[in-house]
């Protein structure tokens, strides 16, 4: 059964007087699950004394109403006694200052950031809390799963870059030795002459030498990955049958960091590594609040789904916007209408999610989030949201087996995600926003073109199996082991599309001259150096020509391969064969805001030229600006399923098919019962009142 639920209790709100009525109303609204925050600071307010009376009652009320429960272990909200019981456990900033913890801005009781979990005393106490929660509720019959780490938080309100305490530095140096094996090997790779391990200091701020900063960033990613695994292992040992997941405030691809906000890039871990160890990966999304349009939301689902499905793990929309957002005393943000909210829900399901949890049921009442976020909140859209949820709940129940068994189509197109490039960008600029934006623009272009794709993370290159064409936007950092696998992918028939200075740095942040980069060494694709842009660039792709604006700089190529675009000093795009595949190298960057209008067409042309033909595509209407008909498709129990999302003002879409996708000929609408007949590999689908049509074969 697909989980459709809502966050409810962040102690001590909502007050107990609302509990019975609210959970009954949730059930009536089509929901089947309630999520509860179990906060360490609240539950263990007195050392070694755990109070679960409120949670016991809520779990019991949920069971009485036939509702499942997801428990979130909020171990990052620490008890007020933490530093008294564990002296010296405070976090330390990069400037050597001890962090003074305080109440978190949106949480009523408990300290943030509290103690550093690299301190063994803190980790022991934190583990005891998580164990106590799991022991208490593992036998409850209506527990549906666990969210072991909410939004991967650990440094909120640290008011500085953390953590530089002795325990973290000890863990960092141990990690270095595990990674390099010896100080001599580290010196060789880093081109240093350290004579003691203790001499190795972590990066302090951006804009200093890349090596130590990039490596410390990488350590923090791995540290978070390991911490998530530890939380998972604690719960899973006690409750082996229920799924245990973690979720970020956004996909890890969006953790670009910001030194001004005291956040390193990817310091909250990597979704691909989470999927290696946990039962699923999730993310939070507040589209109206964050101005996330439909394509960007679909891309976010795809980021997390790419990580999860490569390990056959589940996808959770762990916090989805319930009602109008509110932070403090501001002009009201847009209300959440039912049409938009249902598009998010069904986009998640179409992208492979089996769990959708809203934030939250009632409007919040504490602090900066008060008067916001409630499904039944006071933004004027309560009735339509509840009616739409009731409808969705009935559809999920009526077609439970079919929708549970649905799996999205296997992509042949990949987009490369390089955490090492993020680390490099942050080390220089204090944020990796340009890398994130480039990845986002390629991804949203693929969404608008309805081309199924997967994000290929640099340490999980087994996922290249089945990929035909791989795009590498703005990838400055490529290690030799990664380069070998990319070249093998091309040699075996793949198409690799690179941008300027691909692989110009190694993971230690050491710059490679143009002739030393992997494309130059192996294929003779050598750039002659950075030049100022000369103006628009015209390029051939397949049977079409495209004109785009260069971004940042151009790097012309020495004479090699087939020239696809020319500049005054040489080729600006070339194609070079390797084995049965090819590399298309571009001497600038396409993922800029200037090129959004043409990027989709160019990517589509390259994809077709590489031999990729999506089984389902939209013949009409074609994308116009940000408006497009979106299609997801896949299989369930031998049946083909399509999810069609219409923009407002579009009443009908014509879809076309390749291969035998429409071999049965007839598709039935799960939402309204209408029947559609495919003819000559085409089908016309009409919209409905919420602009979402789900059709299944037969």
mmCIF file of C-alpha atoms in Angstrom, residues 71 92 95 99 147 151 155 158 160 229 265 339 392 406 452-453 460 497 511 531 536 556 568 603 649 657 666:
data_model
loop_
_atom_site.group_PDB
_atom_site.id
_atom_site.type_symbol
_atom_site.label_atom_id
_atom_site.label_comp_id
_atom_site.label_asym_id
_atom_site.label_seq_id
_atom_site.Cartn_x
_atom_site.Cartn_y
_atom_site.Cartn_z
ATOM 1 C CA UNK A 71 8.087 7.696 13.789
ATOM 2 C CA UNK A 92 33.917 24.252 18.099
ATOM 3 C CA UNK A 95 37.719 30.168 14.496
ATOM 4 C CA UNK A 99 29.362 27.046 20.331
ATOM 5 C CA UNK A 147 12.508 8.221 9.567
ATOM 6 C CA UNK A 151 16.511 16.605 7.152
ATOM 7 C CA UNK A 155 24.669 22.042 12.826
ATOM 8 C CA UNK A 158 25.868 26.708 15.358
ATOM 9 C CA UNK A 160 29.793 29.361 12.763
ATOM 10 C CA UNK A 229 24.047 4.251 8.839
ATOM 11 C CA UNK A 265 28.484 21.722 0.592
ATOM 12 C CA UNK A 339 -4.534 21.137 -8.271
ATOM 13 C CA UNK A 392 -6.689 10.283 -4.186
ATOM 14 C CA UNK A 406 4.459 0.297 -10.599
ATOM 15 C CA UNK A 452 13.498 9.590 -18.953
ATOM 16 C CA UNK A 453 16.895 10.043 -17.317
ATOM 17 C CA UNK A 460 28.313 4.800 -8.169
ATOM 18 C CA UNK A 497 28.879 14.990 -23.675
ATOM 19 C CA UNK A 511 45.131 21.724 -11.593
ATOM 20 C CA UNK A 531 39.347 32.979 -23.772
ATOM 21 C CA UNK A 536 26.699 33.425 -29.829
ATOM 22 C CA UNK A 556 38.765 26.380 -28.165
ATOM 23 C CA UNK A 568 37.981 32.524 -34.285
ATOM 24 C CA UNK A 603 19.668 17.834 -25.596
ATOM 25 C CA UNK A 649 -5.442 25.916 -20.499
ATOM 26 C CA UNK A 657 4.710 5.563 -29.099
ATOM 27 C CA UNK A 666 -6.625 0.265 -24.998
#
